[in-house]
Amino acid sequence: MRILKTTALALAGAALALAGAALALAAHAQGYPAKPITWIVPFAAGGPTDAMARDIAQRTSQQLGQQIIIENTPGAGGTLGAAKAARAAPDGYTLLVGHMGYMGAAPSLYKKLAYDPVKDFDAVFRFPDTPLVLLVGKNSPYKTAEDLVAQAKKAPGKLNFSNAGIGSTSHLVAALFASRAGIEITSVSYKGAGPAMTDLVAGQVDAMFDQTNTALPQLAGGRIAAVGLTSAAPMAQFPGVPPLGQKVVPGFETATWYGIYAPRGTPREAIQKVYQAYTKALADKAWTDKMASQGIRLLPAAEYTPEALAKHTASEVERWRKVAADAKISLD
Ligand code: MLT
């Protein structure tokens, strides 16, 4: 009897302590954000994730009335930064800029992952999506995606594709493309799409998949050429560049998705405030038009919500189990 009583008292004490902590967090969240918020971008500065995050952070911060600081934490295809965010205090002041690679595919690719994209995070909001474009250097002997495929068939494993890191979108999309085209390529990994692009421009590698928003300024500079799109339809921003799914790999279509995530247990009020600031920013048509002009694909409003992003993340983790197995994508 005494043991029972003691256990009951201990349990009641623990429950009270938990309720107290939750109340303290909620009270704290009412004045949120009272200080600058950090967004962890798990790639080097200058790549597509960084560019999009900085643009969206600036607009969201204007609406929030609080500064958002971008912290670049590159390494291991984004998984290092994601692990850091998962361990951060769940107070709304450290958030993760997540994407398809380390928040969708990673659980299927890594035997041991230091975080669970679904269980360790609360979704905050989804960014618009970005299709990718297959690029070669300006002086490349390969003028079309067919040329690249033909060369890879002639000399398996000899073509080098640069990417933003193992498990990054540029790595995954190249691996998927190679698998569907029935070719073997060699992947060369960097700490972000920025340095991967630098080596493409310098002619150190043969090809690279990059997101449209960062590929466009490089194309305008004339240092690289585009030979295929991962979108289903041609894009006005890339005149004369065919979708890869039209001929080279029938049905091939993909785009990167991104979203903001908070460590699990972050107060609802804080998540709602950040999400609402973002939706207010999205009401500026001049801004969304500018994104669209960079090839960024805007989504219906219902898909930006915390709930929709949470659902999307869980379904992507499941989808990638099949995609990675079918395409035999490995991390070696
Ligand atoms: C990726 O390929 O996953 C991203 O482009 C990485 C980056 O933003 O550098």
Short mmCIF file of C-alpha atoms and ligand atoms in Angstrom, two decimals:
data_model
loop_
_atom_site.label_atom_id
_atom_site.label_comp_id
_atom_site.label_asym_id
_atom_site.label_seq_id
_atom_site.Cartn_x
_atom_site.Cartn_y
_atom_site.Cartn_z
CA MET A 1 0.00 0.00 0.00
CA ARG A 2 2.79 2.33 1.01
CA ILE A 3 4.68 1.55 -2.20
CA LEU A 4 1.56 2.26 -4.23
CA LYS A 5 1.04 5.57 -2.47
CA THR A 6 4.67 6.60 -2.96
CA THR A 7 4.51 5.73 -6.68
CA ALA A 8 1.26 7.64 -7.10
CA LEU A 9 2.77 10.66 -5.37
CA ALA A 10 5.91 10.48 -7.52
CA LEU A 11 3.79 10.24 -10.68
CA ALA A 12 1.63 13.17 -9.62
CA GLY A 13 4.79 15.17 -8.91
CA ALA A 14 6.22 14.35 -12.34
CA ALA A 15 2.94 15.26 -14.05
CA LEU A 16 2.86 18.59 -12.20
CA ALA A 17 6.45 19.31 -13.19
CA LEU A 18 5.64 18.54 -16.84
CA ALA A 19 2.51 20.68 -16.77
CA GLY A 20 4.55 23.46 -15.18
CA ALA A 21 7.20 23.24 -17.90
CA ALA A 22 4.49 23.29 -20.61
CA LEU A 23 2.84 26.33 -18.99
CA ALA A 24 6.18 28.10 -18.75
CA LEU A 25 6.85 27.42 -22.45
CA ALA A 26 3.36 28.58 -23.44
CA ALA A 27 3.68 31.76 -21.37
CA HIS A 28 7.06 32.38 -22.94
CA ALA A 29 5.58 31.82 -26.42
CA GLN A 30 3.02 34.60 -25.86
CA GLY A 31 5.75 37.21 -26.13
CA TYR A 32 7.35 35.35 -29.02
CA PRO A 33 9.53 36.30 -30.79
CA ALA A 34 11.32 38.35 -28.16
CA LYS A 35 14.78 37.92 -29.71
CA PRO A 36 16.30 36.97 -33.09
CA ILE A 37 15.41 33.55 -34.49
CA THR A 38 18.04 31.30 -36.06
CA TRP A 39 17.29 29.26 -39.19
CA ILE A 40 19.78 26.45 -39.74
CA VAL A 41 20.62 26.01 -43.44
CA PRO A 42 22.56 22.75 -43.65
CA PHE A 43 24.50 23.67 -46.82
CA ALA A 44 27.21 26.16 -47.74
CA ALA A 45 26.13 29.73 -48.52
CA GLY A 46 25.46 30.57 -52.17
CA GLY A 47 23.47 27.44 -53.09
CA PRO A 48 19.74 27.15 -53.82
CA THR A 49 18.71 26.24 -50.27
CA ASP A 50 20.64 29.19 -48.87
CA ALA A 51 19.29 31.58 -51.53
CA MET A 52 15.68 30.57 -50.98
CA ALA A 53 16.01 30.52 -47.20
CA ARG A 54 17.51 34.03 -47.11
CA ASP A 55 14.80 35.44 -49.35
CA ILE A 56 11.95 33.83 -47.38
CA ALA A 57 13.61 34.62 -44.03
CA GLN A 58 13.85 38.30 -44.93
CA ARG A 59 10.16 38.53 -45.92
CA THR A 60 9.00 36.50 -42.92
CA SER A 61 11.13 38.53 -40.53
CA GLN A 62 9.61 41.79 -41.82
CA GLN A 63 6.15 40.44 -40.93
CA LEU A 64 7.29 39.04 -37.58
CA GLY A 65 9.05 42.24 -36.58
CA GLN A 66 12.05 40.21 -35.49
CA GLN A 67 15.37 39.37 -37.09
CA ILE A 68 15.95 35.89 -38.60
CA ILE A 69 19.59 34.86 -38.71
CA ILE A 70 20.74 32.26 -41.24
CA GLU A 71 23.28 29.84 -39.83
CA ASN A 72 25.01 27.70 -42.48
CA THR A 73 25.87 24.29 -41.00
CA PRO A 74 27.00 22.23 -44.00
CA GLY A 75 27.97 18.57 -44.15
CA ALA A 76 26.72 15.05 -44.90
CA GLY A 77 24.03 16.17 -47.37
CA GLY A 78 22.24 18.32 -44.81
CA THR A 79 22.00 15.65 -42.12
CA LEU A 80 24.53 17.36 -39.81
CA GLY A 81 22.51 20.56 -39.64
CA ALA A 82 19.24 18.65 -39.29
CA ALA A 83 20.65 16.67 -36.35
CA LYS A 84 21.76 19.91 -34.71
CA ALA A 85 18.29 21.43 -35.13
CA ALA A 86 16.62 18.30 -33.73
CA ARG A 87 18.67 18.70 -30.52
CA ALA A 88 18.07 22.44 -30.15
CA ALA A 89 15.82 23.81 -27.38
CA PRO A 90 12.17 23.60 -28.51
CA ASP A 91 11.54 27.29 -27.83
CA GLY A 92 10.96 28.57 -31.37
CA TYR A 93 14.31 30.32 -31.57
CA THR A 94 16.12 27.62 -33.57
CA LEU A 95 14.39 26.33 -36.70
CA LEU A 96 15.56 24.12 -39.55
CA VAL A 97 15.32 24.80 -43.26
CA GLY A 98 14.57 21.25 -44.39
CA HIS A 99 14.37 19.69 -47.84
CA MET A 100 13.54 16.50 -49.73
CA GLY A 101 16.98 14.98 -49.15
CA TYR A 102 17.61 15.03 -45.42
CA MET A 103 13.92 15.30 -44.40
CA GLY A 104 12.50 12.84 -46.95
CA ALA A 105 15.07 10.45 -48.35
CA ALA A 106 17.65 10.25 -45.55
CA PRO A 107 15.89 7.60 -43.40
CA SER A 108 16.04 5.23 -46.40
CA LEU A 109 19.65 6.05 -47.21
CA TYR A 110 21.43 6.07 -43.86
CA LYS A 111 21.69 2.97 -41.71
CA LYS A 112 22.02 5.25 -38.69
CA LEU A 113 20.48 8.71 -38.75
CA ALA A 114 20.82 10.96 -35.70
CA TYR A 115 17.23 12.22 -36.03
CA ASP A 116 13.81 11.19 -37.26
CA PRO A 117 12.31 13.76 -39.69
CA VAL A 118 8.78 12.92 -38.53
CA LYS A 119 9.13 12.19 -34.81
CA ASP A 120 11.78 14.76 -33.86
CA PHE A 121 10.26 17.82 -35.54
CA ASP A 122 7.10 19.89 -35.68
CA ALA A 123 6.38 21.23 -39.16
CA VAL A 124 6.07 25.04 -39.44
CA PHE A 125 5.47 25.82 -43.12
CA ARG A 126 6.34 24.67 -46.60
CA PHE A 127 8.23 26.74 -49.19
CA PRO A 128 7.26 26.69 -52.88
CA ASP A 129 8.96 23.84 -54.80
CA THR A 130 11.88 24.12 -57.24
CA PRO A 131 12.40 21.90 -60.28
CA LEU A 132 15.97 21.09 -61.28
CA VAL A 133 17.92 21.54 -64.46
CA LEU A 134 20.67 19.34 -65.92
CA LEU A 135 23.73 21.46 -66.62
CA VAL A 136 27.03 21.07 -68.44
CA GLY A 137 30.01 23.40 -68.74
CA LYS A 138 30.09 26.04 -71.47
CA ASN A 139 32.78 24.20 -73.45
CA SER A 140 31.38 20.73 -72.84
CA PRO A 141 31.49 18.30 -75.79
CA TYR A 142 27.99 17.18 -74.68
CA LYS A 143 25.34 19.46 -76.12
CA THR A 144 22.24 17.48 -75.14
CA ALA A 145 21.10 15.05 -72.44
CA GLU A 146 21.13 12.36 -75.16
CA ASP A 147 24.86 13.07 -75.70
CA LEU A 148 25.51 12.55 -71.97
CA VAL A 149 23.51 9.30 -71.90
CA ALA A 150 25.26 8.00 -75.04
CA GLN A 151 28.68 8.77 -73.58
CA ALA A 152 27.80 7.11 -70.26
CA LYS A 153 26.68 4.00 -72.16
CA LYS A 154 29.93 3.97 -74.11
CA ALA A 155 32.13 4.50 -71.03
CA PRO A 156 30.23 3.44 -67.87
CA GLY A 157 31.19 5.36 -64.75
CA LYS A 158 33.42 7.83 -66.57
CA LEU A 159 31.14 10.88 -66.49
CA ASN A 160 31.49 12.94 -63.30
CA PHE A 161 28.37 14.61 -61.87
CA SER A 162 29.00 17.16 -59.11
CA ASN A 163 26.47 17.48 -56.31
CA ALA A 164 25.80 19.33 -53.05
CA GLY A 165 26.67 16.39 -50.80
CA ILE A 166 25.80 12.76 -50.32
CA GLY A 167 22.01 12.53 -50.04
CA SER A 168 21.47 16.10 -51.29
CA THR A 169 18.82 16.72 -53.93
CA SER A 170 21.42 17.13 -56.67
CA HIS A 171 22.90 13.75 -55.69
CA LEU A 172 19.55 11.97 -55.42
CA VAL A 173 18.17 13.37 -58.66
CA ALA A 174 21.34 12.44 -60.57
CA ALA A 175 21.20 8.92 -59.10
CA LEU A 176 17.52 8.60 -60.02
CA PHE A 177 18.19 9.90 -63.52
CA ALA A 178 21.08 7.47 -64.01
CA SER A 179 19.00 4.58 -62.75
CA ARG A 180 16.07 5.39 -65.04
CA ALA A 181 18.35 6.04 -68.03
CA GLY A 182 20.19 2.77 -67.36
CA ILE A 183 23.59 4.43 -67.09
CA GLU A 184 26.43 4.50 -64.58
CA ILE A 185 27.87 7.85 -63.47
CA THR A 186 30.41 8.89 -60.88
CA SER A 187 29.14 11.31 -58.26
CA VAL A 188 31.45 13.96 -56.84
CA SER A 189 30.16 15.47 -53.59
CA TYR A 190 30.71 18.95 -52.15
CA LYS A 191 29.34 20.83 -49.12
CA GLY A 192 26.67 22.58 -51.09
CA ALA A 193 25.52 23.31 -54.63
CA GLY A 194 27.64 26.52 -54.64
CA PRO A 195 31.03 24.75 -54.58
CA ALA A 196 29.65 21.97 -56.85
CA MET A 197 28.72 24.66 -59.38
CA THR A 198 32.16 26.29 -59.12
CA ASP A 199 33.77 23.05 -60.31
CA LEU A 200 31.23 22.63 -63.11
CA VAL A 201 32.01 26.16 -64.32
CA ALA A 202 35.75 25.40 -64.10
CA GLY A 203 35.28 22.28 -66.23
CA GLN A 204 36.41 19.94 -63.42
CA VAL A 205 33.26 17.82 -63.73
CA ASP A 206 31.01 16.90 -66.68
CA ALA A 207 27.51 17.68 -65.44
CA MET A 208 25.34 18.65 -62.49
CA PHE A 209 21.69 18.92 -61.54
CA ASP A 210 20.92 22.26 -59.88
CA GLN A 211 17.74 23.98 -58.77
CA THR A 212 16.36 26.47 -61.25
CA ASN A 213 16.71 29.53 -58.97
CA THR A 214 20.50 29.35 -58.74
CA ALA A 215 21.07 27.88 -62.21
CA LEU A 216 19.43 30.86 -63.95
CA PRO A 217 21.98 33.55 -62.97
CA GLN A 218 24.84 31.21 -63.92
CA LEU A 219 23.20 30.52 -67.28
CA ALA A 220 22.74 34.24 -67.82
CA GLY A 221 26.47 34.65 -67.19
CA GLY A 222 27.09 32.22 -70.06
CA ARG A 223 29.44 29.97 -68.11
CA ILE A 224 27.29 26.86 -68.27
CA ALA A 225 24.59 25.39 -70.54
CA ALA A 226 21.28 23.71 -69.70
CA VAL A 227 20.44 20.42 -71.45
CA GLY A 228 17.32 19.17 -69.65
CA LEU A 229 14.64 19.99 -67.09
CA THR A 230 13.13 17.80 -64.38
CA SER A 231 9.75 19.56 -64.78
CA ALA A 232 6.97 17.80 -66.73
CA ALA A 233 6.52 20.76 -69.09
CA PRO A 234 9.01 23.15 -70.72
CA MET A 235 9.68 26.35 -68.75
CA ALA A 236 9.62 29.82 -70.28
CA GLN A 237 12.75 30.75 -68.28
CA PHE A 238 14.70 28.01 -70.09
CA PRO A 239 13.90 28.52 -73.76
CA GLY A 240 14.71 25.51 -75.92
CA VAL A 241 15.57 23.28 -72.94
CA PRO A 242 13.48 20.09 -73.09
CA PRO A 243 12.02 18.28 -70.07
CA LEU A 244 14.06 15.08 -69.55
CA GLY A 245 10.83 13.13 -69.16
CA GLN A 246 9.71 13.93 -72.70
CA LYS A 247 12.27 11.85 -74.57
CA VAL A 248 15.43 10.88 -72.72
CA VAL A 249 13.79 9.17 -69.74
CA PRO A 250 10.04 9.00 -70.43
CA GLY A 251 7.94 10.08 -67.45
CA PHE A 252 10.91 11.39 -65.43
CA GLU A 253 9.74 14.31 -63.29
CA THR A 254 10.87 15.67 -59.95
CA ALA A 255 11.25 18.88 -57.93
CA THR A 256 12.81 19.75 -54.59
CA TRP A 257 10.46 20.59 -51.75
CA TYR A 258 11.50 22.63 -48.74
CA GLY A 259 10.01 23.53 -45.40
CA ILE A 260 10.67 25.08 -42.02
CA TYR A 261 10.77 22.69 -39.05
CA ALA A 262 10.96 23.24 -35.29
CA PRO A 263 12.38 20.81 -32.75
CA ARG A 264 9.53 18.59 -31.45
CA GLY A 265 7.71 20.19 -28.52
CA THR A 266 7.99 23.79 -29.74
CA PRO A 267 4.96 25.78 -28.47
CA ARG A 268 2.06 25.86 -30.92
CA GLU A 269 1.83 29.67 -30.54
CA ALA A 270 5.37 30.13 -31.79
CA ILE A 271 4.79 27.86 -34.80
CA GLN A 272 1.56 29.67 -35.67
CA LYS A 273 3.23 33.09 -35.42
CA VAL A 274 6.00 32.14 -37.84
CA TYR A 275 3.56 30.46 -40.24
CA GLN A 276 1.21 33.46 -40.19
CA ALA A 277 4.06 35.89 -40.82
CA TYR A 278 5.04 33.79 -43.86
CA THR A 279 1.48 33.74 -45.25
CA LYS A 280 1.29 37.53 -44.85
CA ALA A 281 4.54 37.82 -46.80
CA LEU A 282 3.14 35.55 -49.52
CA ALA A 283 0.29 38.01 -50.08
CA ASP A 284 2.78 40.29 -51.84
CA LYS A 285 2.23 39.39 -55.48
CA ALA A 286 5.33 41.22 -56.66
CA TRP A 287 7.38 38.86 -54.50
CA THR A 288 5.66 35.64 -55.57
CA ASP A 289 5.89 36.77 -59.22
CA LYS A 290 9.62 37.26 -58.75
CA MET A 291 9.95 33.73 -57.34
CA ALA A 292 7.96 32.33 -60.25
CA SER A 293 10.26 34.15 -62.67
CA GLN A 294 13.16 32.18 -61.13
CA GLY A 295 11.43 28.93 -62.03
CA ILE A 296 10.17 28.42 -58.46
CA ARG A 297 6.81 26.62 -58.42
CA LEU A 298 4.19 28.27 -56.20
CA LEU A 299 1.76 25.96 -54.41
CA PRO A 300 -1.92 26.23 -53.48
CA ALA A 301 -2.24 28.05 -50.11
CA ALA A 302 -3.46 24.90 -48.31
CA GLU A 303 -0.14 23.17 -49.00
CA TYR A 304 1.95 25.73 -47.10
CA THR A 305 0.37 25.00 -43.70
CA PRO A 306 2.11 23.24 -40.77
CA GLU A 307 -0.39 20.37 -41.03
CA ALA A 308 0.14 19.93 -44.77
CA LEU A 309 3.93 19.97 -44.37
CA ALA A 310 3.75 17.38 -41.57
CA LYS A 311 1.63 15.12 -43.78
CA HIS A 312 3.86 15.70 -46.78
CA THR A 313 7.02 14.87 -44.80
CA ALA A 314 5.59 11.57 -43.56
CA SER A 315 4.42 10.61 -47.05
CA GLU A 316 7.79 11.54 -48.58
CA VAL A 317 9.68 9.41 -46.04
CA GLU A 318 7.49 6.48 -47.17
CA ARG A 319 7.77 7.30 -50.87
CA TRP A 320 11.56 7.42 -50.68
CA ARG A 321 11.74 3.95 -49.16
CA LYS A 322 10.41 2.62 -52.44
CA VAL A 323 12.23 5.08 -54.72
CA ALA A 324 15.63 4.41 -53.10
CA ALA A 325 15.14 0.67 -53.20
CA ASP A 326 13.87 0.63 -56.82
CA ALA A 327 16.65 2.93 -58.04
CA LYS A 328 19.21 1.09 -55.83
CA ILE A 329 20.49 4.45 -54.55
CA SER A 330 23.32 3.87 -52.14
CA LEU A 331 25.49 6.31 -50.26
CA ASP A 332 28.84 4.84 -51.30
C1 MLT B 1 20.79 20.14 -52.95
O1 MLT B 1 21.24 19.76 -54.02
O2 MLT B 1 20.32 19.39 -52.11
C2 MLT B 1 20.83 21.62 -52.64
O3 MLT B 1 20.93 22.28 -53.82
C3 MLT B 1 21.96 21.95 -51.74
C4 MLT B 1 22.32 23.38 -51.63
O4 MLT B 1 21.44 24.22 -51.47
O5 MLT B 1 23.51 23.72 -51.68
#
